[in-house]
Amino acid sequence: MSAVGDLRKGLNDGQRLSFGVASASYQIEGAPDADGKGPSIWDTFTRVPGAIDDDSDGSVACASYPDPEPDIDLVVGLGVAHYRFSIAWPRILPDGYGAVQKRGLDYYDRLVDGLLERGIDPMATLYHWDLPQALEDRGGWLVRETAECFADYAMVVHDRLADRVRVWATHNEPWCAAYLGYGSGRHAPGRQVGPEAHRAAHHLLLSHGLAAERMHAAGADTVGIVLNLTPVWPDSAEAAAVADGVDAIRNRVWLGPLVDGEYDAGTLRVAPALADAELVRPGDLDLVRGSADWLGVNYYTPARVDVAQPDPGPGVDEVADVGGDAEVAAFPGVEDFRFTPRHPRTHIDWEISPDGLEELLVATHRRTRLPLVVTENGAAFDDLALLPDGTVDDADRIDYLRTHLAAIDAARDSGADVRSYVLWTLMDNFEWSHGYTKHFGLVSVDRSDLSRTPKRSYHWVRGIIDERAP
Ligand code: FCB
């Protein structure tokens, strides 16, 4: 225990919904070489020509590493209870394993203290996609060794921060890490190895299980995992089989092991690699079963699917990038399907459907019986409307948040044990393959001098939190 005593709060008791706001290391920190940090796969991937829509990278981002104080001020001003941030593995272990870089740990130590001093409870995510490049060079998530290294890394961070951080997530959206990283190649490391991507999925789950086991043994009691689950809606009678395949890869490949300790038969049909005894070794799935004390659900948009049509004909609008990620190549084993998002949509072409969130939370509650946190939800809009003082007048974002908050309230009324609503995201940042072209922030960031200006939605959120305070 540190000199400040046990300041850890953890999740609330579920009587009321609490609020938080989220960020991720690579999207905001910048300073890729500071304090002995090693390169991550995103430092490498952003240099590949054409990988990022505006040819940008996260080397400056929001400069949160050089100075996190302005971020903390904004979190405090928003009135939320939690700040969900992620830790950059290559700042802690520049090679992914072995030597610990104390200066990297010191940064998160100061961030946690800065939050606690101002009454904000930290929610730490150990992996939001910035794998040390040195581990990718050894095979990345396609090899088992990476899972073992992850558990060692998790313990280094846990040992340093657990006296002040109670709520931990091992992974953020392992579906993206596995299937965008190694399936479609839209995300780092940008590999396209088809069904081999299922190996990455298993190793990510295994790494969660290995880390959770050791963290629990060290006294942790609020270790979770954050999944981008989605309702999958077939758009025609013929689409039942492809909908089942998409549901398997997006939802059941994760929930099966976490809840039942197995990959179900439908999942093995689309992902036969997961039946390979060399990959899934005795004990792996037992380790994962029951390993999460809580579950994070990131939700932006539902997945509507239909069978592929060689010539969709006039009026059918083809969208390659739904949910930021739902390219067909990111679903190896699911043959001949397409996504059919409807309107209205956000600026990133994701269908807006608060009903999808309500349905998902109720279904996930029934399936898992775990305390749930909506760990991400928010919307990209072009943010062109301005008030006379120059503030972004993002009525569309306010509308999105209002209707999704109502969906969470409705899910809670139906018995879903949702503890907290964590918004994506504090400020406009590096939006992965979209670079700086998509704005999800409650605060705008001027790219020329990084000055921050709260949008109207920021003030609206503050008002809602105040209104709901006991
Ligand atoms: C999620 C990611 C997050 C952000 C939002 C828009 O998939 O976890 O980092 O990019 O989408």
mmCIF file of N, CA and C in Angstrom, residues 276-386:
data_model
loop_
_atom_site.group_PDB
_atom_site.id
_atom_site.type_symbol
_atom_site.label_atom_id
_atom_site.label_comp_id
_atom_site.label_asym_id
_atom_site.label_seq_id
_atom_site.Cartn_x
_atom_site.Cartn_y
_atom_site.Cartn_z
ATOM 1 N N ASP A 276 -7.985 -26.656 -33.195
ATOM 2 C CA ASP A 276 -6.636 -27.206 -33.309
ATOM 3 C C ASP A 276 -6.017 -27.354 -31.897
ATOM 4 N N ALA A 277 -5.702 -28.579 -31.549
ATOM 5 C CA ALA A 277 -5.221 -28.853 -30.186
ATOM 6 C C ALA A 277 -3.833 -28.263 -29.924
ATOM 7 N N GLU A 278 -3.105 -27.949 -30.980
ATOM 8 C CA GLU A 278 -1.813 -27.279 -30.807
ATOM 9 C C GLU A 278 -2.023 -25.822 -30.387
ATOM 10 N N LEU A 279 -3.100 -25.239 -30.913
ATOM 11 C CA LEU A 279 -3.413 -23.838 -30.593
ATOM 12 C C LEU A 279 -4.120 -23.742 -29.241
ATOM 13 N N VAL A 280 -5.221 -24.455 -29.120
ATOM 14 C CA VAL A 280 -6.036 -24.383 -27.897
ATOM 15 C C VAL A 280 -5.614 -25.561 -27.020
ATOM 16 N N ARG A 281 -4.749 -25.284 -26.080
ATOM 17 C CA ARG A 281 -4.149 -26.371 -25.300
ATOM 18 C C ARG A 281 -4.995 -26.688 -24.070
ATOM 19 N N PRO A 282 -4.824 -27.870 -23.530
ATOM 20 C CA PRO A 282 -5.608 -28.245 -22.349
ATOM 21 C C PRO A 282 -5.452 -27.176 -21.265
ATOM 22 N N GLY A 283 -6.566 -26.778 -20.702
ATOM 23 C CA GLY A 283 -6.522 -25.785 -19.620
ATOM 24 C C GLY A 283 -6.731 -24.360 -20.082
ATOM 25 N N ASP A 284 -6.483 -24.077 -21.375
ATOM 26 C CA ASP A 284 -6.616 -22.678 -21.842
ATOM 27 C C ASP A 284 -8.018 -22.131 -21.562
ATOM 28 N N LEU A 285 -9.019 -22.900 -21.972
ATOM 29 C CA LEU A 285 -10.377 -22.356 -21.893
ATOM 30 C C LEU A 285 -10.903 -22.378 -20.462
ATOM 31 N N ASP A 286 -10.421 -23.321 -19.658
ATOM 32 C CA ASP A 286 -10.798 -23.316 -18.231
ATOM 33 C C ASP A 286 -10.274 -22.054 -17.558
ATOM 34 N N LEU A 287 -9.096 -21.647 -17.991
ATOM 35 C CA LEU A 287 -8.491 -20.444 -17.420
ATOM 36 C C LEU A 287 -9.326 -19.200 -17.752
ATOM 37 N N VAL A 288 -9.879 -19.192 -18.954
ATOM 38 C CA VAL A 288 -10.633 -18.009 -19.394
ATOM 39 C C VAL A 288 -12.035 -17.991 -18.768
ATOM 40 N N ARG A 289 -12.604 -19.181 -18.594
ATOM 41 C CA ARG A 289 -13.970 -19.230 -18.027
ATOM 42 C C ARG A 289 -14.002 -18.581 -16.641
ATOM 43 N N GLY A 290 -14.933 -17.636 -16.465
ATOM 44 C CA GLY A 290 -15.109 -17.011 -15.152
ATOM 45 C C GLY A 290 -13.999 -16.046 -14.767
ATOM 46 N N SER A 291 -13.122 -15.706 -15.724
ATOM 47 C CA SER A 291 -11.971 -14.870 -15.378
ATOM 48 C C SER A 291 -12.305 -13.382 -15.291
ATOM 49 N N ALA A 292 -13.461 -12.977 -15.818
ATOM 50 C CA ALA A 292 -13.811 -11.546 -15.805
ATOM 51 C C ALA A 292 -14.759 -11.254 -14.651
ATOM 52 N N ASP A 293 -14.418 -10.226 -13.865
ATOM 53 C CA ASP A 293 -15.305 -9.795 -12.779
ATOM 54 C C ASP A 293 -16.354 -8.818 -13.289
ATOM 55 N N TRP A 294 -16.081 -8.210 -14.420
ATOM 56 C CA TRP A 294 -17.035 -7.284 -15.042
ATOM 57 C C TRP A 294 -16.755 -7.290 -16.537
ATOM 58 N N LEU A 295 -17.711 -6.780 -17.282
ATOM 59 C CA LEU A 295 -17.553 -6.772 -18.734
ATOM 60 C C LEU A 295 -17.791 -5.362 -19.274
ATOM 61 N N GLY A 296 -16.864 -4.917 -20.106
ATOM 62 C CA GLY A 296 -17.043 -3.634 -20.785
ATOM 63 C C GLY A 296 -17.657 -3.881 -22.151
ATOM 64 N N VAL A 297 -18.653 -3.074 -22.486
ATOM 65 C CA VAL A 297 -19.302 -3.184 -23.793
ATOM 66 C C VAL A 297 -19.107 -1.858 -24.531
ATOM 67 N N ASN A 298 -18.411 -1.912 -25.656
ATOM 68 C CA ASN A 298 -18.295 -0.734 -26.520
ATOM 69 C C ASN A 298 -19.333 -0.856 -27.614
ATOM 70 N N TYR A 299 -20.146 0.168 -27.768
ATOM 71 C CA TYR A 299 -21.203 0.094 -28.789
ATOM 72 C C TYR A 299 -21.309 1.413 -29.543
ATOM 73 N N TYR A 300 -21.306 1.295 -30.858
ATOM 74 C CA TYR A 300 -21.522 2.456 -31.722
ATOM 75 C C TYR A 300 -22.668 2.234 -32.694
ATOM 76 N N THR A 301 -22.760 0.995 -33.204
ATOM 77 C CA THR A 301 -23.662 0.734 -34.329
ATOM 78 C C THR A 301 -23.975 -0.760 -34.384
ATOM 79 N N PRO A 302 -25.143 -1.117 -34.896
ATOM 80 C CA PRO A 302 -25.437 -2.549 -35.035
ATOM 81 C C PRO A 302 -24.815 -3.095 -36.328
ATOM 82 N N ALA A 303 -24.803 -4.410 -36.473
ATOM 83 C CA ALA A 303 -24.346 -5.024 -37.730
ATOM 84 C C ALA A 303 -25.562 -5.605 -38.442
ATOM 85 N N ARG A 304 -25.937 -4.993 -39.559
ATOM 86 C CA ARG A 304 -26.968 -5.582 -40.422
ATOM 87 C C ARG A 304 -26.248 -6.307 -41.524
ATOM 88 N N VAL A 305 -26.660 -7.520 -41.792
ATOM 89 C CA VAL A 305 -25.940 -8.302 -42.805
ATOM 90 C C VAL A 305 -26.914 -8.957 -43.767
ATOM 91 N N ASP A 306 -26.398 -9.210 -44.950
ATOM 92 C CA ASP A 306 -27.184 -9.919 -45.960
ATOM 93 C C ASP A 306 -26.234 -10.777 -46.791
ATOM 94 N N VAL A 307 -26.813 -11.678 -47.545
ATOM 95 C CA VAL A 307 -25.962 -12.451 -48.452
ATOM 96 C C VAL A 307 -25.417 -11.506 -49.522
ATOM 97 N N ALA A 308 -24.235 -11.834 -50.024
ATOM 98 C CA ALA A 308 -23.614 -10.975 -51.030
ATOM 99 C C ALA A 308 -24.409 -11.055 -52.319
ATOM 100 N N GLN A 309 -24.432 -9.948 -53.047
ATOM 101 C CA GLN A 309 -25.045 -9.950 -54.373
ATOM 102 C C GLN A 309 -23.963 -9.495 -55.328
ATOM 103 N N PRO A 310 -23.704 -10.282 -56.362
ATOM 104 C CA PRO A 310 -22.641 -9.891 -57.292
ATOM 105 C C PRO A 310 -22.899 -8.498 -57.874
ATOM 106 N N ASP A 311 -24.144 -8.231 -58.215
ATOM 107 C CA ASP A 311 -24.463 -6.896 -58.722
ATOM 108 C C ASP A 311 -25.631 -6.377 -57.907
ATOM 109 N N PRO A 312 -25.342 -5.561 -56.888
ATOM 110 C CA PRO A 312 -26.423 -5.146 -55.996
ATOM 111 C C PRO A 312 -27.502 -4.310 -56.679
ATOM 112 N N GLY A 313 -27.197 -3.744 -57.837
ATOM 113 C CA GLY A 313 -28.221 -2.983 -58.544
ATOM 114 C C GLY A 313 -28.335 -1.577 -58.010
ATOM 115 N N PRO A 314 -29.111 -0.751 -58.751
ATOM 116 C CA PRO A 314 -29.195 0.662 -58.366
ATOM 117 C C PRO A 314 -29.886 0.809 -57.005
ATOM 118 N N GLY A 315 -29.452 1.799 -56.254
ATOM 119 C CA GLY A 315 -30.110 2.095 -54.986
ATOM 120 C C GLY A 315 -29.527 1.343 -53.809
ATOM 121 N N VAL A 316 -28.744 0.316 -54.053
ATOM 122 C CA VAL A 316 -28.134 -0.388 -52.924
ATOM 123 C C VAL A 316 -26.759 0.212 -52.718
ATOM 124 N N ASP A 317 -26.581 0.714 -51.495
ATOM 125 C CA ASP A 317 -25.373 1.483 -51.343
ATOM 126 C C ASP A 317 -24.345 0.651 -50.603
ATOM 127 N N GLU A 318 -23.204 0.528 -51.219
ATOM 128 C CA GLU A 318 -22.151 -0.350 -50.713
ATOM 129 C C GLU A 318 -21.276 0.423 -49.731
ATOM 130 N N VAL A 319 -21.125 -0.102 -48.567
ATOM 131 C CA VAL A 319 -20.269 0.551 -47.589
ATOM 132 C C VAL A 319 -19.170 -0.414 -47.202
ATOM 133 N N ALA A 320 -17.937 0.004 -47.413
ATOM 134 C CA ALA A 320 -16.823 -0.909 -47.154
ATOM 135 C C ALA A 320 -16.461 -0.952 -45.685
ATOM 136 N N ASP A 321 -16.823 0.090 -44.967
ATOM 137 C CA ASP A 321 -16.252 0.274 -43.646
ATOM 138 C C ASP A 321 -17.370 0.625 -42.668
ATOM 139 N N VAL A 322 -17.944 -0.394 -42.082
ATOM 140 C CA VAL A 322 -19.079 -0.183 -41.179
ATOM 141 C C VAL A 322 -18.625 -0.536 -39.777
ATOM 142 N N GLY A 323 -18.993 0.301 -38.806
ATOM 143 C CA GLY A 323 -18.516 0.043 -37.462
ATOM 144 C C GLY A 323 -17.020 0.293 -37.419
ATOM 145 N N GLY A 324 -16.504 1.012 -38.379
ATOM 146 C CA GLY A 324 -15.083 1.346 -38.425
ATOM 147 C C GLY A 324 -14.248 0.161 -38.843
ATOM 148 N N ASP A 325 -14.889 -0.953 -39.104
ATOM 149 C CA ASP A 325 -14.071 -2.126 -39.026
ATOM 150 C C ASP A 325 -14.679 -3.338 -39.693
ATOM 151 N N ALA A 326 -15.904 -3.211 -40.108
ATOM 152 C CA ALA A 326 -16.596 -4.445 -40.446
ATOM 153 C C ALA A 326 -16.391 -4.871 -41.886
ATOM 154 N N GLU A 327 -15.204 -4.688 -42.399
ATOM 155 C CA GLU A 327 -14.953 -5.196 -43.733
ATOM 156 C C GLU A 327 -15.098 -6.704 -43.719
ATOM 157 N N VAL A 328 -15.492 -7.223 -44.827
ATOM 158 C CA VAL A 328 -15.752 -8.651 -44.937
ATOM 159 C C VAL A 328 -14.495 -9.471 -44.610
ATOM 160 N N ALA A 329 -13.334 -8.964 -45.006
ATOM 161 C CA ALA A 329 -12.093 -9.704 -44.756
ATOM 162 C C ALA A 329 -11.790 -9.840 -43.267
ATOM 163 N N ALA A 330 -12.487 -9.069 -42.455
ATOM 164 C CA ALA A 330 -12.274 -9.169 -41.018
ATOM 165 C C ALA A 330 -13.151 -10.252 -40.402
ATOM 166 N N PHE A 331 -13.811 -11.038 -41.230
ATOM 167 C CA PHE A 331 -14.636 -12.154 -40.759
ATOM 168 C C PHE A 331 -14.246 -13.429 -41.499
ATOM 169 N N PRO A 332 -12.995 -13.860 -41.364
ATOM 170 C CA PRO A 332 -12.552 -15.031 -42.117
ATOM 171 C C PRO A 332 -13.423 -16.238 -41.782
ATOM 172 N N GLY A 333 -13.839 -16.938 -42.813
ATOM 173 C CA GLY A 333 -14.678 -18.117 -42.597
ATOM 174 C C GLY A 333 -16.141 -17.846 -42.852
ATOM 175 N N VAL A 334 -16.551 -16.567 -42.830
ATOM 176 C CA VAL A 334 -17.935 -16.228 -43.152
ATOM 177 C C VAL A 334 -17.954 -15.853 -44.630
ATOM 178 N N GLU A 335 -18.590 -16.678 -45.417
ATOM 179 C CA GLU A 335 -18.496 -16.516 -46.876
ATOM 180 C C GLU A 335 -19.629 -15.651 -47.417
ATOM 181 N N ASP A 336 -19.335 -14.903 -48.445
ATOM 182 C CA ASP A 336 -20.354 -14.280 -49.300
ATOM 183 C C ASP A 336 -21.402 -13.474 -48.541
ATOM 184 N N PHE A 337 -20.944 -12.481 -47.824
ATOM 185 C CA PHE A 337 -21.928 -11.621 -47.168
ATOM 186 C C PHE A 337 -21.541 -10.166 -47.363
ATOM 187 N N ARG A 338 -22.463 -9.299 -47.018
ATOM 188 C CA ARG A 338 -22.173 -7.868 -47.072
ATOM 189 C C ARG A 338 -22.894 -7.184 -45.919
ATOM 190 N N PHE A 339 -22.437 -5.986 -45.585
ATOM 191 C CA PHE A 339 -23.097 -5.195 -44.554
ATOM 192 C C PHE A 339 -24.089 -4.261 -45.218
ATOM 193 N N THR A 340 -25.215 -4.035 -44.541
ATOM 194 C CA THR A 340 -26.289 -3.234 -45.135
ATOM 195 C C THR A 340 -26.771 -2.164 -44.146
ATOM 196 N N PRO A 341 -25.879 -1.255 -43.776
ATOM 197 C CA PRO A 341 -26.281 -0.235 -42.797
ATOM 198 C C PRO A 341 -27.367 0.679 -43.359
ATOM 199 N N ARG A 342 -28.290 1.056 -42.502
ATOM 200 C CA ARG A 342 -29.356 1.981 -42.930
ATOM 201 C C ARG A 342 -29.025 3.394 -42.477
ATOM 202 N N HIS A 343 -29.921 4.297 -42.795
ATOM 203 C CA HIS A 343 -29.789 5.691 -42.354
ATOM 204 C C HIS A 343 -30.692 5.885 -41.156
ATOM 205 N N PRO A 344 -30.446 6.879 -40.305
ATOM 206 C CA PRO A 344 -29.366 7.868 -40.366
ATOM 207 C C PRO A 344 -28.016 7.277 -39.955
ATOM 208 N N ARG A 345 -26.973 7.940 -40.432
ATOM 209 C CA ARG A 345 -25.612 7.513 -40.112
ATOM 210 C C ARG A 345 -24.786 8.694 -39.612
ATOM 211 N N THR A 346 -23.698 8.353 -38.928
ATOM 212 C CA THR A 346 -22.773 9.408 -38.497
ATOM 213 C C THR A 346 -21.778 9.705 -39.627
ATOM 214 N N HIS A 347 -20.847 10.587 -39.338
ATOM 215 C CA HIS A 347 -19.870 11.026 -40.332
ATOM 216 C C HIS A 347 -18.908 9.908 -40.741
ATOM 217 N N ILE A 348 -18.906 8.820 -39.976
ATOM 218 C CA ILE A 348 -18.018 7.702 -40.301
ATOM 219 C C ILE A 348 -18.843 6.584 -40.950
ATOM 220 N N ASP A 349 -20.085 6.919 -41.309
ATOM 221 C CA ASP A 349 -20.991 5.993 -42.005
ATOM 222 C C ASP A 349 -21.537 4.871 -41.143
ATOM 223 N N TRP A 350 -21.532 5.062 -39.845
ATOM 224 C CA TRP A 350 -22.077 4.039 -38.960
ATOM 225 C C TRP A 350 -23.557 4.349 -38.703
ATOM 226 N N GLU A 351 -24.400 3.358 -38.922
ATOM 227 C CA GLU A 351 -25.846 3.540 -38.683
ATOM 228 C C GLU A 351 -26.094 3.901 -37.215
ATOM 229 N N ILE A 352 -27.000 4.845 -37.019
ATOM 230 C CA ILE A 352 -27.351 5.248 -35.655
ATOM 231 C C ILE A 352 -28.554 4.427 -35.201
ATOM 232 N N SER A 353 -28.366 3.634 -34.145
ATOM 233 C CA SER A 353 -29.472 2.825 -33.651
ATOM 234 C C SER A 353 -29.378 2.612 -32.146
ATOM 235 N N PRO A 354 -29.993 3.508 -31.381
ATOM 236 C CA PRO A 354 -29.996 3.309 -29.923
ATOM 237 C C PRO A 354 -30.707 2.012 -29.528
ATOM 238 N N ASP A 355 -31.667 1.575 -30.330
ATOM 239 C CA ASP A 355 -32.353 0.307 -30.014
ATOM 240 C C ASP A 355 -31.357 -0.842 -29.955
ATOM 241 N N GLY A 356 -30.338 -0.772 -30.826
ATOM 242 C CA GLY A 356 -29.318 -1.816 -30.838
ATOM 243 C C GLY A 356 -28.606 -1.896 -29.496
ATOM 244 N N LEU A 357 -28.371 -0.748 -28.886
ATOM 245 C CA LEU A 357 -27.673 -0.736 -27.589
ATOM 246 C C LEU A 357 -28.559 -1.352 -26.510
ATOM 247 N N GLU A 358 -29.826 -0.977 -26.499
ATOM 248 C CA GLU A 358 -30.735 -1.533 -25.487
ATOM 249 C C GLU A 358 -30.804 -3.059 -25.623
ATOM 250 N N GLU A 359 -31.010 -3.503 -26.848
ATOM 251 C CA GLU A 359 -31.095 -4.956 -27.089
ATOM 252 C C GLU A 359 -29.805 -5.658 -26.656
ATOM 253 N N LEU A 360 -28.680 -5.059 -27.011
ATOM 254 C CA LEU A 360 -27.385 -5.674 -26.708
ATOM 255 C C LEU A 360 -27.146 -5.776 -25.203
ATOM 256 N N LEU A 361 -27.489 -4.715 -24.472
ATOM 257 C CA LEU A 361 -27.230 -4.735 -23.021
ATOM 258 C C LEU A 361 -28.111 -5.760 -22.319
ATOM 259 N N VAL A 362 -29.365 -5.844 -22.736
ATOM 260 C CA VAL A 362 -30.259 -6.823 -22.100
ATOM 261 C C VAL A 362 -29.769 -8.238 -22.424
ATOM 262 N N ALA A 363 -29.412 -8.471 -23.687
ATOM 263 C CA ALA A 363 -28.957 -9.812 -24.086
ATOM 264 C C ALA A 363 -27.633 -10.162 -23.392
ATOM 265 N N THR A 364 -26.734 -9.201 -23.282
ATOM 266 C CA THR A 364 -25.428 -9.482 -22.669
ATOM 267 C C THR A 364 -25.586 -9.733 -21.167
ATOM 268 N N HIS A 365 -26.514 -9.017 -20.560
ATOM 269 C CA HIS A 365 -26.808 -9.282 -19.143
ATOM 270 C C HIS A 365 -27.306 -10.715 -18.963
ATOM 271 N N ARG A 366 -28.259 -11.094 -19.798
ATOM 272 C CA ARG A 366 -28.814 -12.457 -19.651
ATOM 273 C C ARG A 366 -27.745 -13.512 -19.914
ATOM 274 N N ARG A 367 -26.879 -13.235 -20.855
ATOM 275 C CA ARG A 367 -25.866 -14.202 -21.248
ATOM 276 C C ARG A 367 -24.767 -14.332 -20.199
ATOM 277 N N THR A 368 -24.363 -13.207 -19.606
ATOM 278 C CA THR A 368 -23.155 -13.240 -18.755
ATOM 279 C C THR A 368 -23.443 -13.096 -17.261
ATOM 280 N N ARG A 369 -24.516 -12.394 -16.920
ATOM 281 C CA ARG A 369 -24.839 -12.080 -15.508
ATOM 282 C C ARG A 369 -23.707 -11.298 -14.832
ATOM 283 N N LEU A 370 -22.869 -10.650 -15.618
ATOM 284 C CA LEU A 370 -21.763 -9.867 -15.056
ATOM 285 C C LEU A 370 -22.178 -8.401 -14.913
ATOM 286 N N PRO A 371 -21.585 -7.677 -13.978
ATOM 287 C CA PRO A 371 -21.765 -6.225 -13.982
ATOM 288 C C PRO A 371 -21.244 -5.680 -15.315
ATOM 289 N N LEU A 372 -22.029 -4.814 -15.939
ATOM 290 C CA LEU A 372 -21.657 -4.277 -17.254
ATOM 291 C C LEU A 372 -21.298 -2.799 -17.137
ATOM 292 N N VAL A 373 -20.351 -2.391 -17.941
ATOM 293 C CA VAL A 373 -20.055 -0.969 -18.103
ATOM 294 C C VAL A 373 -20.096 -0.693 -19.604
ATOM 295 N N VAL A 374 -20.827 0.326 -20.007
ATOM 296 C CA VAL A 374 -20.707 0.773 -21.402
ATOM 297 C C VAL A 374 -19.404 1.566 -21.433
ATOM 298 N N THR A 375 -18.352 0.910 -21.907
ATOM 299 C CA THR A 375 -17.008 1.488 -21.804
ATOM 300 C C THR A 375 -16.686 2.452 -22.942
ATOM 301 N N GLU A 376 -17.492 2.406 -24.015
ATOM 302 C CA GLU A 376 -17.364 3.393 -25.098
ATOM 303 C C GLU A 376 -18.709 3.528 -25.784
ATOM 304 N N ASN A 377 -19.059 4.776 -26.081
ATOM 305 C CA ASN A 377 -20.196 5.081 -26.945
ATOM 306 C C ASN A 377 -20.075 6.555 -27.286
ATOM 307 N N GLY A 378 -20.309 6.875 -28.535
ATOM 308 C CA GLY A 378 -20.184 8.264 -28.953
ATOM 309 C C GLY A 378 -20.312 8.318 -30.464
ATOM 310 N N ALA A 379 -20.067 9.482 -31.030
ATOM 311 C CA ALA A 379 -20.346 9.625 -32.455
ATOM 312 C C ALA A 379 -19.389 10.606 -33.123
ATOM 313 N N ALA A 380 -19.035 10.280 -34.364
ATOM 314 C CA ALA A 380 -18.261 11.200 -35.192
ATOM 315 C C ALA A 380 -19.238 12.049 -36.005
ATOM 316 N N PHE A 381 -19.070 13.345 -35.943
ATOM 317 C CA PHE A 381 -19.813 14.246 -36.841
ATOM 318 C C PHE A 381 -18.835 15.269 -37.402
ATOM 319 N N ASP A 382 -19.268 15.963 -38.465
ATOM 320 C CA ASP A 382 -18.282 16.849 -39.105
ATOM 321 C C ASP A 382 -18.029 18.128 -38.309
ATOM 322 N N ASP A 383 -18.913 18.425 -37.344
ATOM 323 C CA ASP A 383 -18.663 19.538 -36.420
ATOM 324 C C ASP A 383 -18.503 20.882 -37.125
ATOM 325 N N LEU A 384 -19.291 21.100 -38.176
ATOM 326 C CA LEU A 384 -19.131 22.350 -38.922
ATOM 327 C C LEU A 384 -19.951 23.503 -38.344
ATOM 328 N N ALA A 385 -21.035 23.170 -37.616
ATOM 329 C CA ALA A 385 -21.893 24.240 -37.094
ATOM 330 C C ALA A 385 -21.221 24.910 -35.891
ATOM 331 N N LEU A 386 -21.187 26.232 -35.929
ATOM 332 C CA LEU A 386 -20.527 26.969 -34.853
ATOM 333 C C LEU A 386 -21.485 27.950 -34.199
#
